[in-house]
Short mmCIF file of C-alpha atoms and ligand atoms in Angstrom, two decimals:
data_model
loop_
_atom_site.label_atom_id
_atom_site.label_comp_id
_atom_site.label_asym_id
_atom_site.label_seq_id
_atom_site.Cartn_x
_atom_site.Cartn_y
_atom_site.Cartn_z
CA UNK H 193 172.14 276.52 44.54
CA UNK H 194 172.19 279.16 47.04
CA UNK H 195 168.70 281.12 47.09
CA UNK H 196 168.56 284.64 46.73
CA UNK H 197 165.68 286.52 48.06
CA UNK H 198 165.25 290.82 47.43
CA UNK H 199 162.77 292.79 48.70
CA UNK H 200 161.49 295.16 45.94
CA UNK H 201 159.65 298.51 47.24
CA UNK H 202 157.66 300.61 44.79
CA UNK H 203 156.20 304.08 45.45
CA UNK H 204 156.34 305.58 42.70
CA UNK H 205 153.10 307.04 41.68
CA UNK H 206 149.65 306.11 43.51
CA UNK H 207 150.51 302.24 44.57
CA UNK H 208 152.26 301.24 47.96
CA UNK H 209 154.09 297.83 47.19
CA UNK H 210 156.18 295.66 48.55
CA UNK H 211 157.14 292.28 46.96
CA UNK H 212 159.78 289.29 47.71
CA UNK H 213 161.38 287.45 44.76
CA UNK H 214 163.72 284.25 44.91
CA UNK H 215 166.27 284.67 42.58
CA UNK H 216 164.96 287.25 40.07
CA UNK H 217 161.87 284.71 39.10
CA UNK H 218 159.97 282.99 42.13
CA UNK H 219 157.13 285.34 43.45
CA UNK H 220 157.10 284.78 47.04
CA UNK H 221 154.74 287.74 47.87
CA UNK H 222 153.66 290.87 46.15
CA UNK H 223 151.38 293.00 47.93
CA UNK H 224 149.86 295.84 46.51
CA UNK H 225 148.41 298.71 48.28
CA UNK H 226 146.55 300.92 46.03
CA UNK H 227 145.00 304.62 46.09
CA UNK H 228 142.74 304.61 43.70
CA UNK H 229 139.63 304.85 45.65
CA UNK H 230 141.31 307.83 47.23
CA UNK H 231 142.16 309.75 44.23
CA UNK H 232 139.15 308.84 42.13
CA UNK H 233 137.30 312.10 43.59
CA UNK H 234 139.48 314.23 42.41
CA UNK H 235 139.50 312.30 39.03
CA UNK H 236 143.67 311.60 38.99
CA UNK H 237 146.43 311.15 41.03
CA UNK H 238 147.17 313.98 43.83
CA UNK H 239 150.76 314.19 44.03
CA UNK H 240 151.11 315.20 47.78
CA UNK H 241 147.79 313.23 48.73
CA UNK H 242 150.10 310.07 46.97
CA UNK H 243 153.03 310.94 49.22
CA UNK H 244 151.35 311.26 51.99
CA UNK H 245 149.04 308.24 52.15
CA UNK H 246 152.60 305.99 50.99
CA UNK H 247 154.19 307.26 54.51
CA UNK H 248 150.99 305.75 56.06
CA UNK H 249 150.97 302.57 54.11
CA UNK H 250 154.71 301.74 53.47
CA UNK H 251 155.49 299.70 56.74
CA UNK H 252 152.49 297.97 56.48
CA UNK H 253 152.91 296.77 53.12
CA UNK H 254 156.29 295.81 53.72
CA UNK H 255 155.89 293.85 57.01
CA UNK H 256 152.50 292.03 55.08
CA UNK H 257 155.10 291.15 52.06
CA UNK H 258 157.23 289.16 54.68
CA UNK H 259 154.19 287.66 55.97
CA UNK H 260 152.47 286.50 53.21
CA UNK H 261 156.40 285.45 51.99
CA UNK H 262 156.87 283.50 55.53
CA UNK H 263 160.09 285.25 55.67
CA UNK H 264 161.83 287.19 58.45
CA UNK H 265 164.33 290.01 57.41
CA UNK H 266 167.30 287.92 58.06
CA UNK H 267 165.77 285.38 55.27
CA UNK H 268 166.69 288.25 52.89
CA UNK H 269 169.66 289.28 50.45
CA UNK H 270 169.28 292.53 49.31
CA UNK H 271 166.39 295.70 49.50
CA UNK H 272 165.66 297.05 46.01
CA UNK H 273 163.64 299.90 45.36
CA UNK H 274 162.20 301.69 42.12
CA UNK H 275 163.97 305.76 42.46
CA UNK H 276 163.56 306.46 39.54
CA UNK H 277 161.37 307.85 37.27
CA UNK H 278 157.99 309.21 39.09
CA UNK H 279 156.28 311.48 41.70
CA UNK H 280 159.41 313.00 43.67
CA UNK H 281 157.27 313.55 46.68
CA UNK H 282 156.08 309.20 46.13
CA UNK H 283 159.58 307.87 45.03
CA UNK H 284 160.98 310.11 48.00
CA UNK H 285 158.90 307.96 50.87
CA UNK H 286 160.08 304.79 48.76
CA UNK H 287 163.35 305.54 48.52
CA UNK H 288 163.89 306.95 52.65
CA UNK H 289 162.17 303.62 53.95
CA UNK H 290 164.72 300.86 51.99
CA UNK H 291 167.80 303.51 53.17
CA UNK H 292 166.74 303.00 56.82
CA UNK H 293 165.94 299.52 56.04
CA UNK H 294 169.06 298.24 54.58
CA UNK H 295 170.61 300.32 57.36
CA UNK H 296 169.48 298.74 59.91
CA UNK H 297 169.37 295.01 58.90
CA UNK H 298 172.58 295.51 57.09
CA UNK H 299 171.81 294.49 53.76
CA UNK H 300 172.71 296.12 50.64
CA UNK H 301 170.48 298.31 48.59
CA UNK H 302 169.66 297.87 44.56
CA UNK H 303 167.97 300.97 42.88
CA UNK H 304 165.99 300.23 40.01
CA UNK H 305 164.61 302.30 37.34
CA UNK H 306 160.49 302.07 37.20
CA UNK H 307 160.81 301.32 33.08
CA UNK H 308 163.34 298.65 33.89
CA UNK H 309 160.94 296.94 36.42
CA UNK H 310 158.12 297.02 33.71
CA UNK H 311 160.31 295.50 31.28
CA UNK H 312 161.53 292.84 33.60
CA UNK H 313 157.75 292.00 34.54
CA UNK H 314 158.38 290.12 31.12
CA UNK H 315 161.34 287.98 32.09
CA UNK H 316 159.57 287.04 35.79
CA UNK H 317 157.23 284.94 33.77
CA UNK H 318 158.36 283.67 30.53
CA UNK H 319 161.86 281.58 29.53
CA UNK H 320 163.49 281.69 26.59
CA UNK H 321 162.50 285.13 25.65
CA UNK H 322 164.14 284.97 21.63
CA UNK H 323 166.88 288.54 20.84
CA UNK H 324 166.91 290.45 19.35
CA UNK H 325 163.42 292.15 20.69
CA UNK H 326 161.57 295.10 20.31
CA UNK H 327 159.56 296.00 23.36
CA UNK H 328 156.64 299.02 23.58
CA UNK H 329 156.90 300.46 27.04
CA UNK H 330 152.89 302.00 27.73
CA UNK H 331 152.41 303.32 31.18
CA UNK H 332 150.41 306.15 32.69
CA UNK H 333 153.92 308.36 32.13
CA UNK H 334 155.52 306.43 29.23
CA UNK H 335 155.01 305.16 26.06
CA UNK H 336 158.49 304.38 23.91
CA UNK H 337 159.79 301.70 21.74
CA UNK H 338 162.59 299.94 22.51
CA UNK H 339 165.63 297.75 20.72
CA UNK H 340 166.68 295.07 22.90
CA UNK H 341 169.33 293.72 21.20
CA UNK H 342 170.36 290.98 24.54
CA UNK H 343 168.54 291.23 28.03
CA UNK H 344 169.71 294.04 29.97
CA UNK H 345 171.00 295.77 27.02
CA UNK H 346 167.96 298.31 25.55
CA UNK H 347 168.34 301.75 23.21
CA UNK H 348 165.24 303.67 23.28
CA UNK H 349 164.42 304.37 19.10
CA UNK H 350 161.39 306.28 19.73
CA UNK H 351 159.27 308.24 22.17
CA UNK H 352 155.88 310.45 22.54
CA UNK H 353 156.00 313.77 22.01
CA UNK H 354 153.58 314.69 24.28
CA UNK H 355 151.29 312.01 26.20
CA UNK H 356 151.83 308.83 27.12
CA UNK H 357 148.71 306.62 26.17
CA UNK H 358 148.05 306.05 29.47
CA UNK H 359 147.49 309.95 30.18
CA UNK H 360 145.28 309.83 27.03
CA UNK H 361 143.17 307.41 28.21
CA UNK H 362 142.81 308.89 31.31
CA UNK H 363 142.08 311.96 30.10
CA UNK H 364 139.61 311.00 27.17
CA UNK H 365 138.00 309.24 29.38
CA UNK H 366 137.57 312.08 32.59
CA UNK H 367 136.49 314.13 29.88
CA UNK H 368 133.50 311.30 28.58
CA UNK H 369 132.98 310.63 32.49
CA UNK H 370 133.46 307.52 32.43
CA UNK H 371 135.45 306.86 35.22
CA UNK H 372 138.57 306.25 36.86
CA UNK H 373 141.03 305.01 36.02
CA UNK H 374 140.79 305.98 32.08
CA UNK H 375 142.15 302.94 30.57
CA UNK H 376 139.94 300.01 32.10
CA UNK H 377 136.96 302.55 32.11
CA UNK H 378 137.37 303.09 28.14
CA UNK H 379 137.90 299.54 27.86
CA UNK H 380 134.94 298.48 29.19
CA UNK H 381 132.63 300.85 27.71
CA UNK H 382 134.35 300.29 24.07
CA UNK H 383 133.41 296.50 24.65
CA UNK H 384 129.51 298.18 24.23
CA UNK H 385 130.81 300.06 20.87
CA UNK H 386 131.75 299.78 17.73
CA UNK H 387 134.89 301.80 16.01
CA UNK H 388 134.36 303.68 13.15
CA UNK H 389 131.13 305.23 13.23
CA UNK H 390 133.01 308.14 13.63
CA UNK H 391 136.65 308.83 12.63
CA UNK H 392 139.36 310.05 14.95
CA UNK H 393 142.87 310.14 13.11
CA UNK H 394 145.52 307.55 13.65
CA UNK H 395 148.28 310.13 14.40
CA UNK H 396 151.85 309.92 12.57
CA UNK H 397 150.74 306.74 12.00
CA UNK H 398 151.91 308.10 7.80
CA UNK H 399 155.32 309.00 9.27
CA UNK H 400 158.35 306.30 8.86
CA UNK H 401 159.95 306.99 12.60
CA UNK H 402 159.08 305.19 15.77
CA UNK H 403 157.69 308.36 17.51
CA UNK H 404 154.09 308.89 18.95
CA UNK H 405 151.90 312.00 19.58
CA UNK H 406 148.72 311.01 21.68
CA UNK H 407 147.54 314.40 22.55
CA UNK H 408 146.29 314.97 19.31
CA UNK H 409 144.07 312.54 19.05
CA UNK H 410 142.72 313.10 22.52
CA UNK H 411 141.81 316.71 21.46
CA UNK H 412 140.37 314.95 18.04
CA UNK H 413 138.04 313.26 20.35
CA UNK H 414 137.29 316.19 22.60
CA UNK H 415 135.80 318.26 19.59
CA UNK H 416 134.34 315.29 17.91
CA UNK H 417 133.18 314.49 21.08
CA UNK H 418 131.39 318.04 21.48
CA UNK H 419 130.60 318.35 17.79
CA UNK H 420 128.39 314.77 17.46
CA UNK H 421 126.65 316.12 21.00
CA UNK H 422 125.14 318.52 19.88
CA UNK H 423 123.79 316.80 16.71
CA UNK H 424 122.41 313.86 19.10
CA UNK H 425 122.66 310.54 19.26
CA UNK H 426 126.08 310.21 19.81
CA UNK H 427 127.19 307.18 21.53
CA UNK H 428 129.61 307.54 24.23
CA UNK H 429 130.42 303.44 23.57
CA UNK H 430 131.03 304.24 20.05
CA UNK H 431 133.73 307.03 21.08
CA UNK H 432 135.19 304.93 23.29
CA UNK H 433 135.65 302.41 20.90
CA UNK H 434 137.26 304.67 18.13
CA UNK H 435 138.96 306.58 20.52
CA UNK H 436 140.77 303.10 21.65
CA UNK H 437 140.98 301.68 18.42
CA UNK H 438 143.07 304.95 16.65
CA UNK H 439 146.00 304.84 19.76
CA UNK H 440 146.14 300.92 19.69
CA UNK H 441 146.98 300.89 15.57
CA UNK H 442 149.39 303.00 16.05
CA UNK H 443 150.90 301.51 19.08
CA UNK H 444 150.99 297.82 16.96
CA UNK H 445 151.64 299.07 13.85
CA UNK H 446 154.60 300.76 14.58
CA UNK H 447 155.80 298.39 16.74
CA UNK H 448 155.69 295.76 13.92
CA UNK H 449 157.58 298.42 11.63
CA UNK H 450 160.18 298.35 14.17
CA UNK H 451 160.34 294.73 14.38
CA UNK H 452 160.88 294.35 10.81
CA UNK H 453 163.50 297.10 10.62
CA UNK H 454 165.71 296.00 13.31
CA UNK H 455 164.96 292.09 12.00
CA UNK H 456 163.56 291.08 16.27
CA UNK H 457 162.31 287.75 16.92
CA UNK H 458 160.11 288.74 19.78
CA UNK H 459 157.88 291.34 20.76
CA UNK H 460 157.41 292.49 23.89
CA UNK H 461 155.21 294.92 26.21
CA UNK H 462 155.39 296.74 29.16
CA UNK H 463 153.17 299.01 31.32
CA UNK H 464 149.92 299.37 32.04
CA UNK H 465 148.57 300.11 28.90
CA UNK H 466 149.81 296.18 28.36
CA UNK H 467 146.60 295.14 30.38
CA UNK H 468 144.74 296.77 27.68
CA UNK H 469 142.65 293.76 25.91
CA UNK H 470 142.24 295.31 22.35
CA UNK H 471 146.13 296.08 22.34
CA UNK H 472 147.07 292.46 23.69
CA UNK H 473 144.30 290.99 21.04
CA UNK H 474 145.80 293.27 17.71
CA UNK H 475 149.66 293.18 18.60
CA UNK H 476 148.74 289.17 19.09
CA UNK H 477 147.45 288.67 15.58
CA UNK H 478 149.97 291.25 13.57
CA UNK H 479 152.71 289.53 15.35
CA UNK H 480 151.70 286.08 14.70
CA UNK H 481 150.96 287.63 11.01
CA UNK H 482 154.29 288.45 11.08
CA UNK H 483 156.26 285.69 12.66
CA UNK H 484 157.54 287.20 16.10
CA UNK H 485 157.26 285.56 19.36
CA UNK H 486 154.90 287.87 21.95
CA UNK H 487 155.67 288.23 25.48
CA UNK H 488 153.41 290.35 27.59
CA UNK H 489 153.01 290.68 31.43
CA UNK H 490 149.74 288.61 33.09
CA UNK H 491 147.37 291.35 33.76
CA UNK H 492 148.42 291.63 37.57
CA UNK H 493 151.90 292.90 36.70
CA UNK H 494 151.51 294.91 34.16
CA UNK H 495 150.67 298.11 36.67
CA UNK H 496 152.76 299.25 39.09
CA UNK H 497 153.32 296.13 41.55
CA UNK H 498 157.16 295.80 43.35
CA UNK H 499 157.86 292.44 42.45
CA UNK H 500 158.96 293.54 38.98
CA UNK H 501 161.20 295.39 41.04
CA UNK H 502 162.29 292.96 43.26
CA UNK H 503 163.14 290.82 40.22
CA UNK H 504 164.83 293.55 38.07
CA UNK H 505 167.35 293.93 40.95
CA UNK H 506 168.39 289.96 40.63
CA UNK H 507 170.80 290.94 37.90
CA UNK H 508 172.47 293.70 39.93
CA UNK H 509 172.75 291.73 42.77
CA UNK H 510 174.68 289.22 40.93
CA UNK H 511 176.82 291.97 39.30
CA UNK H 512 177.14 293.74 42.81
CA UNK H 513 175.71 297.07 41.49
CA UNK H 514 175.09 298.12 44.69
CA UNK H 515 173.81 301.70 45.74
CA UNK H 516 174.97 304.38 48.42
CA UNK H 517 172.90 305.09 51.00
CA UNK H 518 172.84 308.38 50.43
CA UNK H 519 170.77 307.26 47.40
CA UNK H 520 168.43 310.17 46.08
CA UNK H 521 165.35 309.59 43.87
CA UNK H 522 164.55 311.17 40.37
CA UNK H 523 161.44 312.32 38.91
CA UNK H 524 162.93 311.66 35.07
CA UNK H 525 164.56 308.69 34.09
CA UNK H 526 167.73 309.98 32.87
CA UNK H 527 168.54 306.95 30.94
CA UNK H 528 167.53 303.09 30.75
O1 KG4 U 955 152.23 301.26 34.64
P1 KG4 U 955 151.15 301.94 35.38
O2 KG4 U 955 150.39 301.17 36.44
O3 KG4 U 955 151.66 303.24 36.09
C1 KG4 U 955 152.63 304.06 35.49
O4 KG4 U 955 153.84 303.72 35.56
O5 KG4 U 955 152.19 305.08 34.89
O6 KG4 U 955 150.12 302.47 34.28
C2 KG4 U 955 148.96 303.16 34.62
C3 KG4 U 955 148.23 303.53 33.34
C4 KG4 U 955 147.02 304.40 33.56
O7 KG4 U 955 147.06 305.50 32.67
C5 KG4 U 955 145.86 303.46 33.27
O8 KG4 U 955 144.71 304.14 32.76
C6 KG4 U 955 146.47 302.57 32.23
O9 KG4 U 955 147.78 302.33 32.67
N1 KG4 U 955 145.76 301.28 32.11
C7 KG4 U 955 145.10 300.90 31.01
C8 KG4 U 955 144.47 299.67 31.33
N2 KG4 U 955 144.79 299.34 32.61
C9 KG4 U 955 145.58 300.35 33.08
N3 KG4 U 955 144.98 301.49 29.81
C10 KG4 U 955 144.22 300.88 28.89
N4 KG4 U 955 143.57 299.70 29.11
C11 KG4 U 955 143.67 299.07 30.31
N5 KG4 U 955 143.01 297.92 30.51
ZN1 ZN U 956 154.37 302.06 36.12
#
């Protein structure tokens, strides 16, 4: 069988990557440069500090993902990279480096949508994936459910309304100091708590639709928060705890709702929110409760990392969805 290999690029928010993929499933390389270190002093991502350090890093990155892959350029198909959605000035550099790339080694060039690439980070590691599926998309900028009724083919059936879970967590937990980023830093200190010594709400978690509203509850825990202070005693583990607890029911529970509703076999999740143990510990037990298969990401590709993009563009390749060169990048995803 004739191999195809794709070189995935990813810039969208505050990780240079570059990955190679054999034939939408075979990891070759995936390196992964990340900022955080940079942008934890300013306690979140710095869009132009992001842009900036990814025109640094980009070449780099790339020529260590054919190193690491034992690959030259001529060894390669295609150049995919994530333009869509994400930090303009970060998909821009992205975006401007595979152009001149596929330019100049003459190979063609794959956009792929960011949400996409999470998706696929399902299909680079597990066969036999059962449709139809729901799958809960949970990323610094994204949280939505999604009916998957075949691969490839997805309808979005509900959204946030305000912010993604990731943002939440990151916020809750700038605001408790615990560190950057939010959701491994709440994590680890709700490991040292225990839920429900104080009660945040578990928002439109009452309503029968698939949407979400996370900004609420992070201002529930703000004044809590501030309220319990100045009593004493308050345990910042404790908050953490509840605070993690109230987004992850919803997350699962309407995510089962949906699976019942639109009869899925399978269950999967996206994002890094996915890396999240409590949510990959409940949505494990409701869905074996339940009687759906559940797929999620190993903890490494679950945040931003380009061989989900390398191995998202497989599938065009084969169709021949090709794009210009005069390729632009968007900060919204206009569709999936
Ligand atoms: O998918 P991702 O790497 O970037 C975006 O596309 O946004 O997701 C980053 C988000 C951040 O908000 C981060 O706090 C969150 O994923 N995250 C987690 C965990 N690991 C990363 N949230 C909760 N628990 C985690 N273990
Ligand atoms: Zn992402």
């Amino acid at each position: 069988m004739q191999e195809t290999m794709i070189l995935g690029i990813e810039t969208s928010c505050d990780e240079t990557a570059a990955a190679i993929v054999c034939n939408g499933r075979r990891i070759l390389s995936n390196v992964i440069n990340s900022q955080i270190d940079i942008h934890r002093q300013f306690g979140g991502v710095v869009p132009e500090v992001a842009s900036r350090k990814h025109v640094e890093n980009i070449a780099l990155v790339v020529e260590e993902a054919f190193s690491q892959a034992g690959l030259t350029q001529r060894d390669i198909q295609a150049v995919a990279v994530t333009n869509r959605p994400g930090l303009i000035g970060a998909l821009l550099v992205g975006v401007s480096f595979a152009k001149s790339y596929a330019y100049a080694s003459q190979k063609p060039l794959i956009a792929v949508n960011h949400l996409q690439g999470h998706i696929y980070a399902n299909f680079l590691e597990h066969d036999n994936i059962a449709f139809p599926a729901i799958c809960l998309v949970v990323s610094g900028g994204h949280t939505s459910l999604l009916y998957m009724s075949e691969p490839g083919r997805m309808e979005i059936i509900g959204e946030t309304r305000d912010d993604a879970a990731g943002e939440a967590f990151d916020k809750v937990a700038r605001f408790l100091k615990l560190g950057y980023p939010g959701g491994p830093a709440v994590q680890k200190a709700a490991e040292q708590g225990e839920a429900g010594r104080m009660v945040l709400p578990r928002v439109f978690l009452d309503r029968n639709d698939y949407e979400f509203s996370f900004s609420g509850l992070k201002t529930a825990a703000m004044n809590e928060w501030k309220k319990i202070e100045r009593r004493g005693g308050a345990s910042v583990y404790d908050m953490a705890a509840e605070f993690q607890s109230a987004l992850v029911e919803v997350l699962v529970e309407k995510t089962i709702r949906a699976a019942a509703h639109y009869h899925a076999k399978s269950i999967l999740m996206a994002g890094g929110v996915a890396a999240n143990g409590a949510l990959r510990t409940l949505m494990g037990q409701r869905s074996r409760d339940e009687g759906y298969e559940i797929y999620y990401p190993s903890l490494g590709l679950c945040t931003d990392n380009a061989a989900m993009i390398a191995g998202c563009a497989y599938n065009a390749y084969r169709l021949g969805q090709f794009a210009p060169l005069d390729l632009n990048a968007y900060p919204a995803a206009r569709s999936l």
